[in-house]
PDB file of C-alpha atoms in Angstrom:
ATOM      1  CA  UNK M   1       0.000   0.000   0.000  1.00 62.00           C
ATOM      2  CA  UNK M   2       1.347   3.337  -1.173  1.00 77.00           C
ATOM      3  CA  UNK M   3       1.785   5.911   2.050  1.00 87.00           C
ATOM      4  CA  UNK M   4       3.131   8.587   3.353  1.00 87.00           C
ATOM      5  CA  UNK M   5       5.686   5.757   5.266  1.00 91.00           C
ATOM      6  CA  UNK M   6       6.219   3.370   2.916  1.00 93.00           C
ATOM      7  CA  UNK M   7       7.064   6.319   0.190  1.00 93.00           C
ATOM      8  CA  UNK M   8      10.002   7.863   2.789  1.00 94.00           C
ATOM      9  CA  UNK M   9      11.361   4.590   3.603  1.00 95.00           C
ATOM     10  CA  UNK M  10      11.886   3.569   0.087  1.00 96.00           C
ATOM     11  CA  UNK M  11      13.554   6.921  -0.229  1.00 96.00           C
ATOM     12  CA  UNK M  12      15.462   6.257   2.971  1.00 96.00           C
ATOM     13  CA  UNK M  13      16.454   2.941   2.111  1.00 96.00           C
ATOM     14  CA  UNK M  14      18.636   3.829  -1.310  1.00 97.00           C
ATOM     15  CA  UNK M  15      21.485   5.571  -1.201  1.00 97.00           C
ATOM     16  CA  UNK M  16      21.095   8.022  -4.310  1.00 98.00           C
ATOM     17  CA  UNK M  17      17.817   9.100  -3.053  1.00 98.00           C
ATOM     18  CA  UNK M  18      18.601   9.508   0.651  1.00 97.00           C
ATOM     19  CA  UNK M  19      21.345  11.851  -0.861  1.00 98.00           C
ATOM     20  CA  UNK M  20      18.702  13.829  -2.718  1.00 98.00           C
ATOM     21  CA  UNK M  21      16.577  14.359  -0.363  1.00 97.00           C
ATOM     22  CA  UNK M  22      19.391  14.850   2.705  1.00 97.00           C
ATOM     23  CA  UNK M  23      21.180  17.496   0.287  1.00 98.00           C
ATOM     24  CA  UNK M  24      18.146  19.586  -0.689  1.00 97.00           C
ATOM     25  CA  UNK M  25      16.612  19.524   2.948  1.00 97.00           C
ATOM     26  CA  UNK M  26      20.268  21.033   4.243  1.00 96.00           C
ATOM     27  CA  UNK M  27      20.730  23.632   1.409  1.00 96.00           C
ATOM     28  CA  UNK M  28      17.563  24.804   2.573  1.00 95.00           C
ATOM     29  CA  UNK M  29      17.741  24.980   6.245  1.00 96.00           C
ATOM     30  CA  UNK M  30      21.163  26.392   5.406  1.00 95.00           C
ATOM     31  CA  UNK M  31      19.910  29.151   3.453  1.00 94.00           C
ATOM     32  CA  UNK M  32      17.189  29.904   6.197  1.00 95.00           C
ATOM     33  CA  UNK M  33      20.135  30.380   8.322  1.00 95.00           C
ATOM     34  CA  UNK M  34      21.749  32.917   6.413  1.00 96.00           C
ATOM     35  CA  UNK M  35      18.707  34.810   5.901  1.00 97.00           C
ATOM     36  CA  UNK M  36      17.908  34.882   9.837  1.00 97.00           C
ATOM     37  CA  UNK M  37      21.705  35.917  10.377  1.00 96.00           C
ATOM     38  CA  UNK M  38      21.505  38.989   7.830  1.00 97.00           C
ATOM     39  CA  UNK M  39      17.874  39.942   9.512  1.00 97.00           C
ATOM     40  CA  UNK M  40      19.167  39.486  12.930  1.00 97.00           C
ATOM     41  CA  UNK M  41      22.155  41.905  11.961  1.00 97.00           C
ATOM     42  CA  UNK M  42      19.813  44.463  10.481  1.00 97.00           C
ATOM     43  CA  UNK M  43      17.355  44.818  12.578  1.00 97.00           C
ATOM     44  CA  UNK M  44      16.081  48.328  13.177  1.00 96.00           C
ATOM     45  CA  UNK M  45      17.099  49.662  16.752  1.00 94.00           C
ATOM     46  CA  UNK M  46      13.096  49.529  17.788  1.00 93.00           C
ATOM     47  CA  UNK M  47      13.560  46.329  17.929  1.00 94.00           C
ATOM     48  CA  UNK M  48      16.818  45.598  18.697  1.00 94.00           C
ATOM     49  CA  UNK M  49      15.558  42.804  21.863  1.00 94.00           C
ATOM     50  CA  UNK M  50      14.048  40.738  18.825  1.00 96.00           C
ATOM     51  CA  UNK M  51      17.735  40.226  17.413  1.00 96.00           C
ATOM     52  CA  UNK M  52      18.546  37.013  19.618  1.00 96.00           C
ATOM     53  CA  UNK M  53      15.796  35.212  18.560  1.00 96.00           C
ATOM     54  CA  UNK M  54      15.767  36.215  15.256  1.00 97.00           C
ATOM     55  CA  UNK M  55      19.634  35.109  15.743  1.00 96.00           C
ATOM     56  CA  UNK M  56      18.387  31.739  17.598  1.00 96.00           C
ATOM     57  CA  UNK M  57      16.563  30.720  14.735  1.00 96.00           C
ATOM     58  CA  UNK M  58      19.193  31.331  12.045  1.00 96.00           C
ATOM     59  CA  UNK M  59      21.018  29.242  14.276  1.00 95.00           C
ATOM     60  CA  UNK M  60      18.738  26.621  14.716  1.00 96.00           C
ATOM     61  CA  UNK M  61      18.372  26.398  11.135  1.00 96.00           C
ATOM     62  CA  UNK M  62      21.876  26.198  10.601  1.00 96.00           C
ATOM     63  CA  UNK M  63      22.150  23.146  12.466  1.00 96.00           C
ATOM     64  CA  UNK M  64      19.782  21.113  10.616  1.00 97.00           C
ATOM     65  CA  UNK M  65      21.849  22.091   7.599  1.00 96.00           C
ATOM     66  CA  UNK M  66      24.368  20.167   9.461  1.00 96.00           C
ATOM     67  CA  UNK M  67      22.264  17.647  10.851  1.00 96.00           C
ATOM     68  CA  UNK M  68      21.057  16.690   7.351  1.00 97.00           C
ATOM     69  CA  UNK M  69      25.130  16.756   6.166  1.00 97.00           C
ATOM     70  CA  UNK M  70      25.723  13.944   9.206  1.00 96.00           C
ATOM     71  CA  UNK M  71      23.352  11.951   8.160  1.00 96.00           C
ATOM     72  CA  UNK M  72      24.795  11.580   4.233  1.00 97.00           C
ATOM     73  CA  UNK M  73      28.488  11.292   6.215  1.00 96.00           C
ATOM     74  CA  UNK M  74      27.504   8.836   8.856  1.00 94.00           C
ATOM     75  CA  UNK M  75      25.905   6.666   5.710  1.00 94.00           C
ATOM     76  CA  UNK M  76      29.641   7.463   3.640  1.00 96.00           C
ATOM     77  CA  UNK M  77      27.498   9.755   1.407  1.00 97.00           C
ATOM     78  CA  UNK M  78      28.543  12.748  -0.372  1.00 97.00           C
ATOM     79  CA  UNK M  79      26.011  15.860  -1.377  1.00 97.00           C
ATOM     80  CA  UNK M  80      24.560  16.222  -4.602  1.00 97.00           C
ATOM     81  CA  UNK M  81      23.913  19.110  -6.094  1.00 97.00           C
ATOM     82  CA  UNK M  82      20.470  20.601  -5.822  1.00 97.00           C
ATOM     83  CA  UNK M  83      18.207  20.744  -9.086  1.00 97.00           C
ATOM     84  CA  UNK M  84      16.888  24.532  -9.003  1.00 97.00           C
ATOM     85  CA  UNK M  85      13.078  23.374  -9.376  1.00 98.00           C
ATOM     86  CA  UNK M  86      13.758  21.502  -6.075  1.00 98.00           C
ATOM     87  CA  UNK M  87      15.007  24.400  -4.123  1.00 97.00           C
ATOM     88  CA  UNK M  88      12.191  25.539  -2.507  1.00 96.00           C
ATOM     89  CA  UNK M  89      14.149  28.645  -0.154  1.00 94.00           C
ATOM     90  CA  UNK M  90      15.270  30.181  -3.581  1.00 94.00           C
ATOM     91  CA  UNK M  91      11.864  29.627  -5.461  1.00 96.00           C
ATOM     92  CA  UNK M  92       9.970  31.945  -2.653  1.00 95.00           C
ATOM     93  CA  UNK M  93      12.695  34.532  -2.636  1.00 93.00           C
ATOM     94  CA  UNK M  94      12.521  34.571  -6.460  1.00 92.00           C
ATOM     95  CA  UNK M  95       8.458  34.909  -6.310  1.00 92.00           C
ATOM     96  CA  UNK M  96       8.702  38.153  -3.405  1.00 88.00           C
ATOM     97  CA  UNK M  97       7.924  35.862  -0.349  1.00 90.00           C
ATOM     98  CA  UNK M  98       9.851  37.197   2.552  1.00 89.00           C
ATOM     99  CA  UNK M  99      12.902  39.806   2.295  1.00 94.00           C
ATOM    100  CA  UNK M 100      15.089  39.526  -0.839  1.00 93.00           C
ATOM    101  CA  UNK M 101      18.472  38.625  -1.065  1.00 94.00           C
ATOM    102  CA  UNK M 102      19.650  41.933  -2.789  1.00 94.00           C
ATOM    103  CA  UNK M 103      18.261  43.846   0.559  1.00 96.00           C
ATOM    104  CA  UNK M 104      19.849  41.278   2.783  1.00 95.00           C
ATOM    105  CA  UNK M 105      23.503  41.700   0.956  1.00 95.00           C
ATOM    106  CA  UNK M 106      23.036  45.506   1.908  1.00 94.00           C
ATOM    107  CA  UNK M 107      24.161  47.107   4.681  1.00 90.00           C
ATOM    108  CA  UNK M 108      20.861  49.338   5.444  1.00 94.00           C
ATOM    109  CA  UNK M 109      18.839  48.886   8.163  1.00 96.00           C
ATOM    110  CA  UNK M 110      15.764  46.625   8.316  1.00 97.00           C
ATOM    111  CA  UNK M 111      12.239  48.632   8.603  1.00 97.00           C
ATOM    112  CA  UNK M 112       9.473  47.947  11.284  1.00 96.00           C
ATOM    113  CA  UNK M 113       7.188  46.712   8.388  1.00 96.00           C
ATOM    114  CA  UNK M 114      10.452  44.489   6.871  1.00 97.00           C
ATOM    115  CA  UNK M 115      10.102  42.324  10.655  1.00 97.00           C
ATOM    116  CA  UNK M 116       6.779  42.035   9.826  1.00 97.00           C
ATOM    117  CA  UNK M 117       7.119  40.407   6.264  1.00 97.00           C
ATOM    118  CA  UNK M 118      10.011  38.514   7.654  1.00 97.00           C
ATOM    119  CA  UNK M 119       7.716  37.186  10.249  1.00 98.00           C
ATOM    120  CA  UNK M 120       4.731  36.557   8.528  1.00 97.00           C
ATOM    121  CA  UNK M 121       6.747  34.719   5.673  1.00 97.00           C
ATOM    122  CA  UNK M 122       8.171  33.081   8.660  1.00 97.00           C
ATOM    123  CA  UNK M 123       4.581  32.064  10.086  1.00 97.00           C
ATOM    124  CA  UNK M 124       3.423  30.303   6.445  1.00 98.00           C
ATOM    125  CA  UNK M 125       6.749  28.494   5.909  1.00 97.00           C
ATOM    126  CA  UNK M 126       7.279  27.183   9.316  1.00 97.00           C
ATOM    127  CA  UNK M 127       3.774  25.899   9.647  1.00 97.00           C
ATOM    128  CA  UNK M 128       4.753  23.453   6.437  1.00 97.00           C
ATOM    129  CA  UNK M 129       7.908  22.283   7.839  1.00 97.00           C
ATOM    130  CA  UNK M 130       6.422  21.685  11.129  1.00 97.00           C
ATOM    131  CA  UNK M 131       3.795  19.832   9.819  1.00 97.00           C
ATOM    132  CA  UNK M 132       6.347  17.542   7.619  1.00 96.00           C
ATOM    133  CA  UNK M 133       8.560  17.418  10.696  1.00 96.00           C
ATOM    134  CA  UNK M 134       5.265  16.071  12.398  1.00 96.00           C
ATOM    135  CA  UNK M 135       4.747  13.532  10.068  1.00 96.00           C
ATOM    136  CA  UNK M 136       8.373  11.954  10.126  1.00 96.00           C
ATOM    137  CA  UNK M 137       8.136  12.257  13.876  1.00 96.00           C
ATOM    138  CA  UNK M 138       5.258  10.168  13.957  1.00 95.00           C
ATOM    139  CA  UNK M 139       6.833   7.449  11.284  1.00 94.00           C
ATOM    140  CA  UNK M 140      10.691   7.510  12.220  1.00 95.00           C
ATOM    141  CA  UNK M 141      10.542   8.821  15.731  1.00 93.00           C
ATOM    142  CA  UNK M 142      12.336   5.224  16.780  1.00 93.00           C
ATOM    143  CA  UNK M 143      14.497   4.794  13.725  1.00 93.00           C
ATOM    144  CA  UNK M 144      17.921   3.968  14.786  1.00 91.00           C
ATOM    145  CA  UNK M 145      19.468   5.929  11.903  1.00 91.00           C
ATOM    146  CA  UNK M 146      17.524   9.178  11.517  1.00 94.00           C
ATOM    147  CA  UNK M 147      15.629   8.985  14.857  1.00 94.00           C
ATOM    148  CA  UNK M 148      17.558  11.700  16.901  1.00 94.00           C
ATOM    149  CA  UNK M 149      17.522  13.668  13.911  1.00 95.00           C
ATOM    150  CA  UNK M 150      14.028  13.788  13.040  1.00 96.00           C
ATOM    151  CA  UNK M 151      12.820  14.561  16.946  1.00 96.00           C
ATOM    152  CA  UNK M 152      15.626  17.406  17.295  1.00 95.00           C
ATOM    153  CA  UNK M 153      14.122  19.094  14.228  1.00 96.00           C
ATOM    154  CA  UNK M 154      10.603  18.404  15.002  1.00 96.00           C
ATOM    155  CA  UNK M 155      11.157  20.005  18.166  1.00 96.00           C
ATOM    156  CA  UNK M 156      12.498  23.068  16.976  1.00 96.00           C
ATOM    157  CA  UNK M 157      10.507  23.414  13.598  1.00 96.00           C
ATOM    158  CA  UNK M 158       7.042  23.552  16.566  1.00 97.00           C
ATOM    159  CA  UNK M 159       9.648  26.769  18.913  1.00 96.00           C
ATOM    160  CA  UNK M 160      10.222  28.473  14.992  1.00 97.00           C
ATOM    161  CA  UNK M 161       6.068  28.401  14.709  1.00 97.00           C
ATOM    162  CA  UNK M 162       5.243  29.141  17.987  1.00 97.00           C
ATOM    163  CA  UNK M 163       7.623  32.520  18.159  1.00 97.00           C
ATOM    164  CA  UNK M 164       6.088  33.437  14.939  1.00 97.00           C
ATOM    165  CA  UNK M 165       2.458  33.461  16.357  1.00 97.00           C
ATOM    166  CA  UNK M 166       3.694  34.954  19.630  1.00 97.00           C
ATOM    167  CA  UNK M 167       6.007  38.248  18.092  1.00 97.00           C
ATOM    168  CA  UNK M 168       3.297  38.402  14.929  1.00 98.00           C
ATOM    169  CA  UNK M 169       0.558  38.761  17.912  1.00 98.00           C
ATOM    170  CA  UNK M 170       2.854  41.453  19.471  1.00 97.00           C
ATOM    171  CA  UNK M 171       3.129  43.469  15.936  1.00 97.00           C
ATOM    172  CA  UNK M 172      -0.451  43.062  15.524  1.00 97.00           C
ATOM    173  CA  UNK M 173      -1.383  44.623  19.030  1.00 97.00           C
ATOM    174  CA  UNK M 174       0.638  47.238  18.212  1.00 96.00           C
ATOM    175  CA  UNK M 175      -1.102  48.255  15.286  1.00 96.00           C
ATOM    176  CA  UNK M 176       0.002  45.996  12.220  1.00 97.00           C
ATOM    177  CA  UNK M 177      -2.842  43.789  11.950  1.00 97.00           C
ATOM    178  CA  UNK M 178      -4.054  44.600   8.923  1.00 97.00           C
ATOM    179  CA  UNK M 179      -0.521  44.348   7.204  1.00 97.00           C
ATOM    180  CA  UNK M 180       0.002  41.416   8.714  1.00 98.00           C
ATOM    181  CA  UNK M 181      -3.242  39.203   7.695  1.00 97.00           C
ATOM    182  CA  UNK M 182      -2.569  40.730   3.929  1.00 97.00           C
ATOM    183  CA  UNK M 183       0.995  39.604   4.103  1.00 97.00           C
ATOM    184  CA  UNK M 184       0.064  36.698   5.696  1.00 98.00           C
ATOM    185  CA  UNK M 185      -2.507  35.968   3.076  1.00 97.00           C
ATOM    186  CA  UNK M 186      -0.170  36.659  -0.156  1.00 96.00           C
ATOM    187  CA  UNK M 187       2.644  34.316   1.714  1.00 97.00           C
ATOM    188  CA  UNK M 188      -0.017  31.420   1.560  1.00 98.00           C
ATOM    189  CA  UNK M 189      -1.266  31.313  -1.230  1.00 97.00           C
ATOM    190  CA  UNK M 190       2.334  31.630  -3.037  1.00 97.00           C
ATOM    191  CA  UNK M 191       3.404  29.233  -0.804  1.00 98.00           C
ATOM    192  CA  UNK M 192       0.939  26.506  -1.657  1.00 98.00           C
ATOM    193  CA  UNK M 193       1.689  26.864  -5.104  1.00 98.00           C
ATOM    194  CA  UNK M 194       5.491  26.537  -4.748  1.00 98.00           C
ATOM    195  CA  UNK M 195       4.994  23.997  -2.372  1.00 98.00           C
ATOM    196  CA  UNK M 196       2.728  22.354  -5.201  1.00 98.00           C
ATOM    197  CA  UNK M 197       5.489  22.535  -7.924  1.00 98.00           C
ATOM    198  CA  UNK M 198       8.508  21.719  -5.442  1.00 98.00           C
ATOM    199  CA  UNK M 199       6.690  18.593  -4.723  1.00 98.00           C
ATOM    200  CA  UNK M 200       5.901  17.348  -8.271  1.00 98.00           C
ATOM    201  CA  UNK M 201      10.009  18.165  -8.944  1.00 98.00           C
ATOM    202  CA  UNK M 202      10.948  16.329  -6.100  1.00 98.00           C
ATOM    203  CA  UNK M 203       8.739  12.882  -6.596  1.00 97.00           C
ATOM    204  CA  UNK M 204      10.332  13.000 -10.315  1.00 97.00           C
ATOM    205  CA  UNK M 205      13.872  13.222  -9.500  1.00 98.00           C
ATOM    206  CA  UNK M 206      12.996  10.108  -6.861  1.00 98.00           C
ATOM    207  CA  UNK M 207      10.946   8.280  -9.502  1.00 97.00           C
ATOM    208  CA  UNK M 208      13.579   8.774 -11.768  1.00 97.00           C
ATOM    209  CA  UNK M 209      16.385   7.337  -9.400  1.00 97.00           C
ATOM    210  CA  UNK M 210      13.784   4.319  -7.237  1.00 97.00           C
ATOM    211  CA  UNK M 211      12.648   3.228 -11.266  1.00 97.00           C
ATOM    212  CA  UNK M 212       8.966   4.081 -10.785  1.00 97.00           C
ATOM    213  CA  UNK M 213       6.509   2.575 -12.842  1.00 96.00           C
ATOM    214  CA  UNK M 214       4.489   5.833 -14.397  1.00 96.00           C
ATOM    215  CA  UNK M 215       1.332   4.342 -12.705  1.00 96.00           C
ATOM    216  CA  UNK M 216       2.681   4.978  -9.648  1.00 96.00           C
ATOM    217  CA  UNK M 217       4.486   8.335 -10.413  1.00 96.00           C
ATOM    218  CA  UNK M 218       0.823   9.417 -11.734  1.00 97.00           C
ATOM    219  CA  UNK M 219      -0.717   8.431  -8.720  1.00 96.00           C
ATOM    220  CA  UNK M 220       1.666  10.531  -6.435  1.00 96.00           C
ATOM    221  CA  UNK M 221       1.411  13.178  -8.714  1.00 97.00           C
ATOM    222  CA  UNK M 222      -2.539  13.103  -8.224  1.00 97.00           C
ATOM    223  CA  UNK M 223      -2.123  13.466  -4.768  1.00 96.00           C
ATOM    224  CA  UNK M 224      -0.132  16.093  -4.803  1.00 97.00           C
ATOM    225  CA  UNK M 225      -2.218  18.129  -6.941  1.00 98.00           C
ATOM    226  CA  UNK M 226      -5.119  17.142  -4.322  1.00 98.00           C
ATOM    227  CA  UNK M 227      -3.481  18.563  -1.545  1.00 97.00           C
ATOM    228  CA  UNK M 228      -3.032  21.590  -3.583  1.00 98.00           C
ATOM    229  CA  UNK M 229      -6.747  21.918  -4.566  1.00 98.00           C
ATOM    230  CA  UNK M 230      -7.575  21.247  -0.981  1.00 98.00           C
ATOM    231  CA  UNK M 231      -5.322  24.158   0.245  1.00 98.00           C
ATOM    232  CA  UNK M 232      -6.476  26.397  -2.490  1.00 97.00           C
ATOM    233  CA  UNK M 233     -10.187  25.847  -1.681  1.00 97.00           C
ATOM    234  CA  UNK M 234      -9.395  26.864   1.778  1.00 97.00           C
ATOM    235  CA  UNK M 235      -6.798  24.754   3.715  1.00 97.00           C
ATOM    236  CA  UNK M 236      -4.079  27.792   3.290  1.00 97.00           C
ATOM    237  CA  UNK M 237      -6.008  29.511   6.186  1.00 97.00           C
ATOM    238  CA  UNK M 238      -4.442  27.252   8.631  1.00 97.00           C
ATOM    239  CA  UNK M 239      -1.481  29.190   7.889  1.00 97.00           C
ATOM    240  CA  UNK M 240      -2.431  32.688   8.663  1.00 97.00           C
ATOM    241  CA  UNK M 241      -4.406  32.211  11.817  1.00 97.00           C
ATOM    242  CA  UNK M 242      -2.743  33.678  14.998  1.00 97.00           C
ATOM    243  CA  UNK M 243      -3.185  32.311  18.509  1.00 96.00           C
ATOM    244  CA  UNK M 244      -1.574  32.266  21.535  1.00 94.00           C
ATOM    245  CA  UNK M 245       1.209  29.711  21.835  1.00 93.00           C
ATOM    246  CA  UNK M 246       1.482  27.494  24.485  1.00 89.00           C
ATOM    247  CA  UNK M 247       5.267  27.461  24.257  1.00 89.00           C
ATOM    248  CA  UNK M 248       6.006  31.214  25.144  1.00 91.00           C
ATOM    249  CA  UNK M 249       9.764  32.631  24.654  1.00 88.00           C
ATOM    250  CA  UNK M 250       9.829  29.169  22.941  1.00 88.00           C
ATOM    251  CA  UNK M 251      13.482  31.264  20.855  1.00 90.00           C
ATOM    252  CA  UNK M 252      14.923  33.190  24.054  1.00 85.00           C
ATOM    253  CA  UNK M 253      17.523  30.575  24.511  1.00 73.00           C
ATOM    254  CA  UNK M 254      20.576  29.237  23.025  1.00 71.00           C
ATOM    255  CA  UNK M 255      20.204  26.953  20.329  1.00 65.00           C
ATOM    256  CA  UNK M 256      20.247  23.094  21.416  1.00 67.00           C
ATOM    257  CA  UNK M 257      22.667  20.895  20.225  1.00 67.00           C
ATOM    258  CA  UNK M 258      22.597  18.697  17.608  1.00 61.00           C
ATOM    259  CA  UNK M 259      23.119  15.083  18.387  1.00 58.00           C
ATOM    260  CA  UNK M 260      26.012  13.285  17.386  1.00 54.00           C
ATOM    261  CA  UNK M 261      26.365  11.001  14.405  1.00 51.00           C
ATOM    262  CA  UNK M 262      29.593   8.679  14.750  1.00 37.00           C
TER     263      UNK M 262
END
């Protein structure tokens, strides 16, 4: 039977395709991380106390970049490079979602109204990798390989989400609400889309390596374009809600480290 499960573990269990999907999941966290680090460092001085967390979750973010590199190295694995329809970071900055690199490389201070893209672009994208961080939790929590890996990320994708609801809720209090449900609302529904055509990349490069029958890639691709209509007709608005997280300060620590992969 074809599942969410049984697809990752056929993934999981071949080497060119673990590679794939290790080396695309840790160029993205890694460009997170250099986007939180340049937003951290700009920050306007109205907000300078926001800077450690902003910093926190650059870092965290770097560290699944290397979590995901430990896992190809513990398996004797090296990276592979990224196809560009895969790279889901890069395909949002491309479409406007969040702060562009060009203002990032620049040595101007961020705007009140720039947090409040960042974080609202923040709130859409870390719902979705929360949500897949979820769903390996609840597959691979035990694994003996990827285990460790999958919990510490899980963790932290749920403190990313829950600092974006509480600081959003902050912004909006102070007077941004409006901005923030129509930034909120753009960011989704670009999102989904990208999300959409990252997906449909990704299961081809894997059917391409795992020898797929094209039954089965058409099926996948089905569902993915079901999920799609379902958030288009309405599911994106789990995304933009804002409510009052039960982990508060869940970024006004150090980052955790990463477990160790002899």
């Amino acid at each position: 039977m074809l599942s969410a499960k049984s697809l990752f573990q056929e993934i999981l269990d071949n080497d060119e395709s673990f590679a794939l999907f290790c080396s695309i999941a840790a160029s993205g966290e890694s460009q997170g991380g250099w986007e939180n680090a340049r937003i951290a460092a700009l920050v306007p001085e109205a907000e300078r106390d926001l800077a450690p967390k902003i910093s926190r979750h650059g870092a965290d973010e770097d560290k699944h970049g290397r979590i995901f590199s430990a896992l190809m190295k513990k398996r004797g694995l090296d990276p592979v490079p990224v196809p560009p329809e895969t790279d889901y970071t890069m395909l949002l900055e491309k479409n406007g979602i969040g702060l562009a690199h060009e203002q990032l490389n620049r040595d101007e201070r961020l705007t009140v109204q720039d947090i409040v893209t960042y974080l609202s672009h923040s709130r859409v994208t870390e719902q979705r990798a929360s949500e897949q961080m979820d769903l390996l939790r609840k597959h691979f929590a035990d694994h003996p390989d990827i285990g460790r890996a999958v919990k510490q990320i899980s963790n932290d994708e749920d403190n990313h989400l829950a600092y974006c609801h509480e600081e959003l809720l902050r912004f909006a209090y102070a007077g941004h609400g409006r901005v923030i449900q129509r930034t909120l609302r753009e960011c989704a529904l670009a999102e989904i889309r990208i999300y959409r055509d990252v997906s449909l990349a990704v299961m081809a490069h894997m059917g391409r390596v795992l020898g797929w029958s094209k039954a089965k890639s058409a099926v996948l691709a089905a569902g993915i374009h079901a999920v799609y209509a379902y958030e288009r007709m309405g599911g994106w608005r789990r995304m933009v809600s804002l409510t009052t997280p039960e982990r508060r300060n869940a970024l006004g620590g150090p980052a955790t480290p990463e477990p160790e992969f002899a």
